[in-house]
CSV table of C-alpha atoms and ligand atoms in Angstrom, one decimal:
chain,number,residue,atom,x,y,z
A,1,UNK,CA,-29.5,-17.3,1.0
A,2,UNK,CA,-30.6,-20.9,1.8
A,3,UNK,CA,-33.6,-21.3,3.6
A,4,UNK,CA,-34.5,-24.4,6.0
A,5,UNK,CA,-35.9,-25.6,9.3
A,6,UNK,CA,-35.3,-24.0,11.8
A,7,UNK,CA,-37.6,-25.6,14.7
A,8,UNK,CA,-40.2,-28.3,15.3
A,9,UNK,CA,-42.8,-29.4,17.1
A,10,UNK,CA,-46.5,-31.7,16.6
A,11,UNK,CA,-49.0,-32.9,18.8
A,12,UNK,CA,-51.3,-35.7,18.5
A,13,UNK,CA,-54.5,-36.5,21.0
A,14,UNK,CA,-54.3,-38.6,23.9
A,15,UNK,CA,-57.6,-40.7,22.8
A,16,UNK,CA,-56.7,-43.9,20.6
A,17,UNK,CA,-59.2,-46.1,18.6
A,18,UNK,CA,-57.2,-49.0,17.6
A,19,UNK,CA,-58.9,-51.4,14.4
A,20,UNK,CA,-60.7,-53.7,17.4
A,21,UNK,CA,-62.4,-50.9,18.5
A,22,UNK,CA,-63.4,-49.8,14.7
A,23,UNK,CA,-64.4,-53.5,14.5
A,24,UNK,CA,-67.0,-53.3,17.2
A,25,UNK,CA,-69.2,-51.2,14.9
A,26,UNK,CA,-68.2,-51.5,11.7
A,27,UNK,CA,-68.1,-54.5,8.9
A,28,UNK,CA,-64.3,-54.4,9.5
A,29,UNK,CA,-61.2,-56.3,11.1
A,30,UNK,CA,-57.8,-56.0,12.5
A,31,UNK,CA,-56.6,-58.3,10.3
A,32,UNK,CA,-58.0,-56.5,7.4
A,33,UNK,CA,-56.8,-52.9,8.0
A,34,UNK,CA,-53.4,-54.2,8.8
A,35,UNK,CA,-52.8,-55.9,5.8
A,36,UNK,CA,-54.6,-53.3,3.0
A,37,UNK,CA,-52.7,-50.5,5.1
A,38,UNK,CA,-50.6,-51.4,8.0
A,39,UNK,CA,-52.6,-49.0,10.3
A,40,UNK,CA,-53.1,-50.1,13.8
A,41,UNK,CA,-54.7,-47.3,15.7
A,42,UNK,CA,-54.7,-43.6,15.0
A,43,UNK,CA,-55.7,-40.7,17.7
A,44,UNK,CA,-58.9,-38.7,18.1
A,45,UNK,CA,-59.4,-35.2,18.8
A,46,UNK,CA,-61.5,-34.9,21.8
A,47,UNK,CA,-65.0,-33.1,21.5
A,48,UNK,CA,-64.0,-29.2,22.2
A,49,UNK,CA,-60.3,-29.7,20.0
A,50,UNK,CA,-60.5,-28.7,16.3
A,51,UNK,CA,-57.7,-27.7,14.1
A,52,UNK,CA,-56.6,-24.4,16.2
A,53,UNK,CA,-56.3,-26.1,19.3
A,54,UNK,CA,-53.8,-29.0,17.9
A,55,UNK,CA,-52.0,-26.1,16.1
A,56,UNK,CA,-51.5,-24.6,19.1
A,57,UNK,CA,-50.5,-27.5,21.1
A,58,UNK,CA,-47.9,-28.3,18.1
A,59,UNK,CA,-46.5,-24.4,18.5
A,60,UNK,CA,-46.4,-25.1,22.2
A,61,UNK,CA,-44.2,-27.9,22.0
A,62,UNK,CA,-42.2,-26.5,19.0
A,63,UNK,CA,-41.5,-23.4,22.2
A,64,UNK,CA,-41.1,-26.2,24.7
A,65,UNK,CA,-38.1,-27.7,22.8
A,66,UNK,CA,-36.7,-24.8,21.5
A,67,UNK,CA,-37.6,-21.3,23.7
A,68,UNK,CA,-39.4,-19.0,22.8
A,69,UNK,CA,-36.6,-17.3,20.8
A,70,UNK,CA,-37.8,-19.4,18.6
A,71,UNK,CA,-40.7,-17.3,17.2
A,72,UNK,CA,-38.4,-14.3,16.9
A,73,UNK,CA,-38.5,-12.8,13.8
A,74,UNK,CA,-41.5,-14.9,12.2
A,75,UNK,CA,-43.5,-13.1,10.4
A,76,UNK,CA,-45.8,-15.5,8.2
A,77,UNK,CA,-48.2,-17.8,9.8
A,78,UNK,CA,-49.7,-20.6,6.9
A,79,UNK,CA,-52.0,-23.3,8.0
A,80,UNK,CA,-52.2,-26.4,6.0
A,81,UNK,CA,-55.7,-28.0,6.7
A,82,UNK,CA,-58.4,-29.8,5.3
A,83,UNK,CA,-60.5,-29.7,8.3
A,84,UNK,CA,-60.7,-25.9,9.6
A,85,UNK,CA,-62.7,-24.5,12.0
A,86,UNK,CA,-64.5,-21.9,10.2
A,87,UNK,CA,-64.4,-20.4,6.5
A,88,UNK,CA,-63.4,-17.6,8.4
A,89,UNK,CA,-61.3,-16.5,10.3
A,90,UNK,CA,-58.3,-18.3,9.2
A,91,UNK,CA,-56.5,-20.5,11.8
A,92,UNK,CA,-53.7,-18.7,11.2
A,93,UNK,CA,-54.7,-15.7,12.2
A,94,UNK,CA,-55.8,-17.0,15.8
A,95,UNK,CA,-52.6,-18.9,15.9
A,96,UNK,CA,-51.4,-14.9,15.7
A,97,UNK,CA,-53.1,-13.6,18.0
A,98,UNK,CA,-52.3,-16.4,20.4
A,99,UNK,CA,-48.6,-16.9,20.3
A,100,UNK,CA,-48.5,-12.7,19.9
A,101,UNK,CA,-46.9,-12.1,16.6
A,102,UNK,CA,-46.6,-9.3,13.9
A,103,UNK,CA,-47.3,-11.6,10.9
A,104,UNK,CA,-49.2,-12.0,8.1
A,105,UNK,CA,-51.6,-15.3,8.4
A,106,UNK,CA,-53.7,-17.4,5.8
A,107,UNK,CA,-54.5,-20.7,5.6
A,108,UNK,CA,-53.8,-23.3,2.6
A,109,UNK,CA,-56.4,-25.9,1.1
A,110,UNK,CA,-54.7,-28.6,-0.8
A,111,UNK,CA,-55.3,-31.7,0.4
A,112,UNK,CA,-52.6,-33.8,2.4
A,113,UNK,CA,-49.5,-32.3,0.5
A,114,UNK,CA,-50.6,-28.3,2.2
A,115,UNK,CA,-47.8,-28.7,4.0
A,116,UNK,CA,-45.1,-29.2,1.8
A,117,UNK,CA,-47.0,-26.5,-0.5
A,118,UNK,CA,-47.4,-24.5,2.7
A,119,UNK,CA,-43.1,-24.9,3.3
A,120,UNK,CA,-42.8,-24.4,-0.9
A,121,UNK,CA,-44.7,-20.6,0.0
A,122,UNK,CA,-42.7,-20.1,2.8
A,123,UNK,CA,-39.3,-20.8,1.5
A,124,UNK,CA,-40.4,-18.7,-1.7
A,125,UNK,CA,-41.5,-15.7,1.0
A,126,UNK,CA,-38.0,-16.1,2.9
A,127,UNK,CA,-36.2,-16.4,-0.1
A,128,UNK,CA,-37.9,-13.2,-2.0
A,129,UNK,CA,-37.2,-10.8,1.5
A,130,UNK,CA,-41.1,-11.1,1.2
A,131,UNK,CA,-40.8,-12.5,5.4
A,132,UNK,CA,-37.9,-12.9,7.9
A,133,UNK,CA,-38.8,-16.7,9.1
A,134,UNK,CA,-42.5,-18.6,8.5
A,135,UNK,CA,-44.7,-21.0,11.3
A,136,UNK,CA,-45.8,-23.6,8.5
A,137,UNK,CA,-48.3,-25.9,10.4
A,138,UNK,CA,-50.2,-29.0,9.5
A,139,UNK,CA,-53.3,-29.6,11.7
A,140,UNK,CA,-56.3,-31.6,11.0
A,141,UNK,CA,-59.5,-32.9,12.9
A,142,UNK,CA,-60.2,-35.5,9.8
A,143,UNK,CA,-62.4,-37.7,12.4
A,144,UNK,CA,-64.7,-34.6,12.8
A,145,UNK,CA,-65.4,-35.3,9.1
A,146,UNK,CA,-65.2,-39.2,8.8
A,147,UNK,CA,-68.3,-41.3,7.8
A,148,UNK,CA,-68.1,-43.4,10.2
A,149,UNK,CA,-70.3,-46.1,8.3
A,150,UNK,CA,-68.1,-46.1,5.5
A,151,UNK,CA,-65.6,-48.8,6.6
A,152,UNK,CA,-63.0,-48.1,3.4
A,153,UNK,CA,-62.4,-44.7,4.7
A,154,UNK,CA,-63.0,-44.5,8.5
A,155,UNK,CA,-60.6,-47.0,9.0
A,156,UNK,CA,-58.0,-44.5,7.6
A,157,UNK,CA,-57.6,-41.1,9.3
A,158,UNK,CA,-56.2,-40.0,12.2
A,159,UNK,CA,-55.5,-36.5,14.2
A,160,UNK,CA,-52.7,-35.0,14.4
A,161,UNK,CA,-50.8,-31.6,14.0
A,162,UNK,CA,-47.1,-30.2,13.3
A,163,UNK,CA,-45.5,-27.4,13.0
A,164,UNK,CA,-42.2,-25.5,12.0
A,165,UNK,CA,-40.3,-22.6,11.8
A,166,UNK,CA,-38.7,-21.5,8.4
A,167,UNK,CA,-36.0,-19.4,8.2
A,168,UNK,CA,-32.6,-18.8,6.9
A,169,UNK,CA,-29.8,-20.9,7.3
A,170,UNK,CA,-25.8,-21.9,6.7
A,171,UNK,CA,-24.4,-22.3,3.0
A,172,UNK,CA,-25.0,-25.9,2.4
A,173,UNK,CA,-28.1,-26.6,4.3
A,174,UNK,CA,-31.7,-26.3,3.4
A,175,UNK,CA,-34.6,-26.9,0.9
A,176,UNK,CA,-32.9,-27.5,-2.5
A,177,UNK,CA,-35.8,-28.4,-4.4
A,178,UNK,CA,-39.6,-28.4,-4.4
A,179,UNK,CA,-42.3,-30.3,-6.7
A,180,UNK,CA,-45.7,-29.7,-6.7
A,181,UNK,CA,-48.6,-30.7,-9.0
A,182,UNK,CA,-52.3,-30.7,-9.3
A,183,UNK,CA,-55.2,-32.4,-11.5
A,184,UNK,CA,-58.3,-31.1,-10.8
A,185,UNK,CA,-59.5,-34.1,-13.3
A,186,UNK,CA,-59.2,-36.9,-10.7
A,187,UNK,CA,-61.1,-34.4,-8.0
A,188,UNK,CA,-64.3,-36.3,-7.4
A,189,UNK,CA,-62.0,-39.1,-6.6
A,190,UNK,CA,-61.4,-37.7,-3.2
A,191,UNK,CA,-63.6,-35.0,-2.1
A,192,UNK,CA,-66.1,-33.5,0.4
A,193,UNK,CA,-68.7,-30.6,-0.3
A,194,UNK,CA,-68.8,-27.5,1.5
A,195,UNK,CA,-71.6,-25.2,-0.2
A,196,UNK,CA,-72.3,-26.5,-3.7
A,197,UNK,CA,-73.7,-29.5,-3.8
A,198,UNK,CA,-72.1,-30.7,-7.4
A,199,UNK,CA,-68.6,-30.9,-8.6
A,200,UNK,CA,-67.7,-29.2,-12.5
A,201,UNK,CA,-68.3,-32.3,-13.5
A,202,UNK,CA,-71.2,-33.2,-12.2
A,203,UNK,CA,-70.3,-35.1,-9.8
A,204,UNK,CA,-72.7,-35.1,-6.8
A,205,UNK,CA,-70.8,-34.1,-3.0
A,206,UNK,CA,-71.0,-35.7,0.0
A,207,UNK,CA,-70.6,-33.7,3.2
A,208,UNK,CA,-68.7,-36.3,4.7
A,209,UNK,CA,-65.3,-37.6,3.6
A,210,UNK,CA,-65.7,-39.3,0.5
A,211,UNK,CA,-62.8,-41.4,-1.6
A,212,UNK,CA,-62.4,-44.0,-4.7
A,213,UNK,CA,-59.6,-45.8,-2.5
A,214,UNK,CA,-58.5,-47.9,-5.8
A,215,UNK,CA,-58.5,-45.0,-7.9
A,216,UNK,CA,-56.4,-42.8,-5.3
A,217,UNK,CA,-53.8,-46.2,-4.7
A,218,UNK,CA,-53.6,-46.0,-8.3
A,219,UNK,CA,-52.2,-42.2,-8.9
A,220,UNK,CA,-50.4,-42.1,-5.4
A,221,UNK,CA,-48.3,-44.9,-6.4
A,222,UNK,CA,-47.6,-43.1,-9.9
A,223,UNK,CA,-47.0,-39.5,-8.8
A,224,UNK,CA,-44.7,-40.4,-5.5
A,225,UNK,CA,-42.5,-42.1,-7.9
A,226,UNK,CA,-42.2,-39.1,-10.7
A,227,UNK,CA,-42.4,-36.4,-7.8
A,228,UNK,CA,-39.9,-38.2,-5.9
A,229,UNK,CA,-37.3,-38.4,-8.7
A,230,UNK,CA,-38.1,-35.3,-10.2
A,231,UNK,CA,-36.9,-33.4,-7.1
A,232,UNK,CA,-34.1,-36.0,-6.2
A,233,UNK,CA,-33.0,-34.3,-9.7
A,234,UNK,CA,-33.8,-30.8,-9.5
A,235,UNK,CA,-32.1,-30.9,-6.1
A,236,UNK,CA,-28.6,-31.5,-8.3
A,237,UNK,CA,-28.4,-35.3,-6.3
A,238,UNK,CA,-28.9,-38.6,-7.4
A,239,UNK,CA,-31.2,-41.3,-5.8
A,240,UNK,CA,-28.7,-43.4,-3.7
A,241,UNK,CA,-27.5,-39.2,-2.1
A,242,UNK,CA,-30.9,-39.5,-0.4
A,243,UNK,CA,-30.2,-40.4,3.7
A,244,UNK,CA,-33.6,-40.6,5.0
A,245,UNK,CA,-37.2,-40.9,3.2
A,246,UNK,CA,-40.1,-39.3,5.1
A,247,UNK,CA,-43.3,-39.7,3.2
A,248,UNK,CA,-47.1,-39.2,3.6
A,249,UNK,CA,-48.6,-42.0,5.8
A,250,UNK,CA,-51.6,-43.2,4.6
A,251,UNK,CA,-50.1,-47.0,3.0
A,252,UNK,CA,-48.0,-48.6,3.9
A,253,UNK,CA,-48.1,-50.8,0.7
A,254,UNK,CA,-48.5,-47.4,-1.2
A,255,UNK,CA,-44.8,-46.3,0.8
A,256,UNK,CA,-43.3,-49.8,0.1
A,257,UNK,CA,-44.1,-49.1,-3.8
A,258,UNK,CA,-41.7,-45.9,-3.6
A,259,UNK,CA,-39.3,-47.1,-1.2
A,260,UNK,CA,-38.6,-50.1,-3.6
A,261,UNK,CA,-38.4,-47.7,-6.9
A,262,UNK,CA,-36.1,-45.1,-4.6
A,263,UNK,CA,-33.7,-48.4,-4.0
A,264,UNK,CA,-34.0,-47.4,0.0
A,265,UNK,CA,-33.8,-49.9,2.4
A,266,UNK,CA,-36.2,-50.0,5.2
A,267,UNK,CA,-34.1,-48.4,7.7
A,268,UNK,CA,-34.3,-45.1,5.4
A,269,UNK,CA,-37.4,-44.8,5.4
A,270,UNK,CA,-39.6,-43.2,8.6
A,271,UNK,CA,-43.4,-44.8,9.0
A,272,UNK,CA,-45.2,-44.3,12.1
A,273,UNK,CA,-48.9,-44.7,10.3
A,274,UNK,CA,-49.5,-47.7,12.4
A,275,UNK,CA,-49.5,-45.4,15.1
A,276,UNK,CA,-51.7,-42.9,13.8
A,277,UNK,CA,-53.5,-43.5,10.9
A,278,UNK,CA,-53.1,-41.1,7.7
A,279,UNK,CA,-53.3,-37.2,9.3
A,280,UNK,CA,-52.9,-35.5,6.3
A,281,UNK,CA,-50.8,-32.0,6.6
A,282,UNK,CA,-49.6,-33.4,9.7
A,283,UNK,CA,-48.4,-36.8,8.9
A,284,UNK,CA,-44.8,-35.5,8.2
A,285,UNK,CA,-44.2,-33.4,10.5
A,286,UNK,CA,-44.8,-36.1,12.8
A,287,UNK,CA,-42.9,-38.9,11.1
A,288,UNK,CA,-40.0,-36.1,11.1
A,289,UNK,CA,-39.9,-35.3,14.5
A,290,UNK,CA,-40.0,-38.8,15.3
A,291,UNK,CA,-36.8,-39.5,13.4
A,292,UNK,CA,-35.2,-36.3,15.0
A,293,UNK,CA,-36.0,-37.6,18.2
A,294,UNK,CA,-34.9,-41.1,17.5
A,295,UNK,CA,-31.6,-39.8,16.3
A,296,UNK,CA,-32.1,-41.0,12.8
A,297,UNK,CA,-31.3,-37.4,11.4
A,298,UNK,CA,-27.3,-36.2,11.3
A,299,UNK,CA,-26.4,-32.6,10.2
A,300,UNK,CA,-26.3,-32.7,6.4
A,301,UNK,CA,-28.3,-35.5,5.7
A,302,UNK,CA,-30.8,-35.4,3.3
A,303,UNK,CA,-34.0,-35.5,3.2
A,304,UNK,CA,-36.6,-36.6,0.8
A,305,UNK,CA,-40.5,-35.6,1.6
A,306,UNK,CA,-43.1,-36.4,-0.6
A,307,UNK,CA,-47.4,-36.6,-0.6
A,308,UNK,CA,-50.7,-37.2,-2.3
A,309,UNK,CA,-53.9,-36.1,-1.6
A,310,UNK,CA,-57.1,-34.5,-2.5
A,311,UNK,CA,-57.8,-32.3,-5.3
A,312,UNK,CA,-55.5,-34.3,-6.9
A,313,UNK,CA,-52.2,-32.9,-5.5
A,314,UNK,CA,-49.2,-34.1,-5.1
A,315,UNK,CA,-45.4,-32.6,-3.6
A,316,UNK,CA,-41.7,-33.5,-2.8
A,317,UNK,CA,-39.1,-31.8,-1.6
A,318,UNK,CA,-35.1,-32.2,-0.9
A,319,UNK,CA,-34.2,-30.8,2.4
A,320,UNK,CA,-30.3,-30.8,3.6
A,321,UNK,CA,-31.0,-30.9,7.0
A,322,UNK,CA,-29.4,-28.2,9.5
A,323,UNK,CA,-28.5,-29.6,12.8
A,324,UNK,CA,-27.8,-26.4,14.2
A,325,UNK,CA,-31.6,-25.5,14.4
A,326,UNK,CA,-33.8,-27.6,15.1
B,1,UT7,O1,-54.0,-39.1,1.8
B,1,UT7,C1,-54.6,-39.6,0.7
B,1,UT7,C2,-55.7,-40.5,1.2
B,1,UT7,N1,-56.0,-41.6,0.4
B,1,UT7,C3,-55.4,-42.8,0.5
B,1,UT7,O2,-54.3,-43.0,1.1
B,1,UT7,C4,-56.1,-44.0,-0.1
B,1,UT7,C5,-55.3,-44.8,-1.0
B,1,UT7,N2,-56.0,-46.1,-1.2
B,1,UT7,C6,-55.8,-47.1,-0.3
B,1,UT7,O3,-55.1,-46.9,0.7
B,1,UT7,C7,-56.6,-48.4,-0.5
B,1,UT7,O4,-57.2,-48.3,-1.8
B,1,UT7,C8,-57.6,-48.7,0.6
B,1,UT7,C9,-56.9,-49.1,1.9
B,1,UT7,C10,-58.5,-47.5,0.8
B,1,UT7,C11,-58.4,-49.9,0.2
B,1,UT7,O5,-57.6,-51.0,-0.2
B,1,UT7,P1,-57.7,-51.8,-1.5
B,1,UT7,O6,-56.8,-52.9,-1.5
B,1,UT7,O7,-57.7,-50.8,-2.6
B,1,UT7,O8,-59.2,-52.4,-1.3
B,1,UT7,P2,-60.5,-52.2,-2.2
B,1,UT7,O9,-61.0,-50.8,-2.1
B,1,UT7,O10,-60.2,-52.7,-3.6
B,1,UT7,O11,-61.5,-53.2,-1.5
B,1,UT7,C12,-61.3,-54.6,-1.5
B,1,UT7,C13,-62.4,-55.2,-0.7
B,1,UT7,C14,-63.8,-54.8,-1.1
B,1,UT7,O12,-64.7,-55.8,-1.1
B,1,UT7,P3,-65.0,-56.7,-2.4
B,1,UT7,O13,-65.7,-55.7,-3.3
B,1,UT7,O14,-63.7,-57.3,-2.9
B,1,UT7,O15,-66.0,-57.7,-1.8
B,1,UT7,C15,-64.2,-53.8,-0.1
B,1,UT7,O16,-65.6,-53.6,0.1
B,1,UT7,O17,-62.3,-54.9,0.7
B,1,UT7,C16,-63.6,-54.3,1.2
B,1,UT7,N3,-63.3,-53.4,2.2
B,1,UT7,C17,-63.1,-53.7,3.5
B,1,UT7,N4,-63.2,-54.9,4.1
B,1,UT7,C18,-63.0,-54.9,5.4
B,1,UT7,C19,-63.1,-52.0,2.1
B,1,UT7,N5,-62.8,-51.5,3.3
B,1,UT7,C20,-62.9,-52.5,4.2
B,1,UT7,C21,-62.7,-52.6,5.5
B,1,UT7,N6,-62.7,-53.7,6.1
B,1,UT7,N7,-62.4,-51.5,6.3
């Protein structure tokens, strides 16, 4: 039984800090951010949001689109975040409690990829009779955890939050392959402590966001262009089969790098991160619903996702997209 989207819907807060306003107090400039990443200006969670509330205003407008029928039947809740509220309770099991469903809920650390792992479980789930249909959401508060003096990484996140429902669909249609990788080795490369204060290798935590931006440039270039073919391949297709190309927004000279290996031309390929910055487990989502919404996505087109992130982690995956749902 193929398994595949089934509905969609993301949020992102109303507040926007574009690179003049980072300027004002930083050693930074439009020009500067623009070139090194194409950002522009990314959202901010207000005060009293954190990673629940922009889950639940993603879930909201996933029922806003779609009914409410649309949480029929789901019975899995995974959050994707880097930025939760709490070591406990898990977000998804207040996203539970809020939306009123009889599911199982836990939430998934991987760095920005968590969602695609977070669909990878799901899928897996539906596919194993394990659960009837999965929420996968993406929600992060990164700005909560920005050091804001560092200027080579405040000028990089954003807020944001998506979410989807996973479920069964028509022959034909859905995920047809997943990739997913990790290497712990490149983990102080990217990190932020939570209650040691050292890494495995000695590496000493900050409790702010913390990245080697060259270092990370480096090995997202390399693993979105193995990931990327190496599900392009277990997926049965070949590169020039792919319609659209929806990947992680943190670069955009880090997404030019894959587009240009994938042979895509720019109309293939959905970036928004001028708009909002990199947001992690969201950034998909959004870029997806965007191209739904812009009428770049036709029934049986697919889909190629891929992303990079902290731990190190990486994931791609083919999707055949269902028109029918979402
Ligand atoms: O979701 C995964 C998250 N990680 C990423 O996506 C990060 C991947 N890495 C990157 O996107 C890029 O490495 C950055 C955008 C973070 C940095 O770009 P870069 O071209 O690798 O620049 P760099 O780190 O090599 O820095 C070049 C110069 C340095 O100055 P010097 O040493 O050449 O004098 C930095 O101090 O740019 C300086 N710099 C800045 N200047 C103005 C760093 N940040 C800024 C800034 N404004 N915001």
């Amino acid at each position: 039984m193929p398994v595949g989207l089934l509905a969609l819907g993301t949020y992102v807060p109303d507040k926007v800090l574009t690179n003049e306003d980072l300027a004002r107090f930083l050693d930074t400039s439009d020009e500067w951010i623009t070139t090194r990443t194409g950002i522009k200006e990314r959202r901010v969670a207000e005060q009293n949001q954190f990673a629940y509330d922009l889950a639940e205003r993603a879930v909201l407008d996933l029922v806003a689109r779609h009914g409410e029928g649309a949480l029929a039947d789901v019975d899995l809740v995974i959050v994707a975040t880097n930025a939760p509220d709490a070591f406990f309770p898990n977000t998804a099991a207040l996203i539970q409690n809020r939306f009123g469903l009889k599911a199982a809920g836990y939430d998934l650390l991987a760095g920005c990829p968590g969602w695609i792992y977070a669909l990878a479980q799901a899928v897996g789930q539906v596919e194993a009779g394990l659960a009837r249909k999965a929420l996968v959401i993406g929600s992060e508060v990164l700005t909560k955890i920005t050091d804001w003096r560092d200027r080579s990484t405040a000028v990089l996140f954003g807020d944001g939050a998506g979410a989807a429902v996973v479920g069964p669909v028509p022959d034909g249609y859905g995920f047809r392959s997943f990739v997913l990788g990790a290497d712990g080795s490149g983990g102080a490369a990217l990190h932020m402590g939570a209650l040691a204060n050292t890494l495995p290798d000695g590496t000493r935590m900050s409790n702010k966001i913390f990245m080697n931006g060259r270092e990370v440039f480096k090995f997202a270039v390399r693993v979105m262009d193995t990931a990327t073919l190496e599900a392009i391949e277990k997926a049965g297709l070949e590169k020039a089969d792919i319609r659209l190309f929806v990947p992680h927004q943190a670069n955009l000279r880090i997404v030019d790098a894959a587009r240009e290996r994938l042979g895509l031309d720019w109309e293939q390929v959905v970036v928004n991160l001028h708009k909002y910055g990199n947001t992690s487990t969201a950034s998909i989502p959004i870029a997806l619903k965007e191209a739904l919404d812009g009428g770049r996505i036709r029934d049986g087109d697919h889909l190629l996702f891929v992303s990079f992130g902290a731990g190190l982690t990486w994931a791609a995956a083919v999707l055949t997209w269902y028109g029918g749902g979402a």
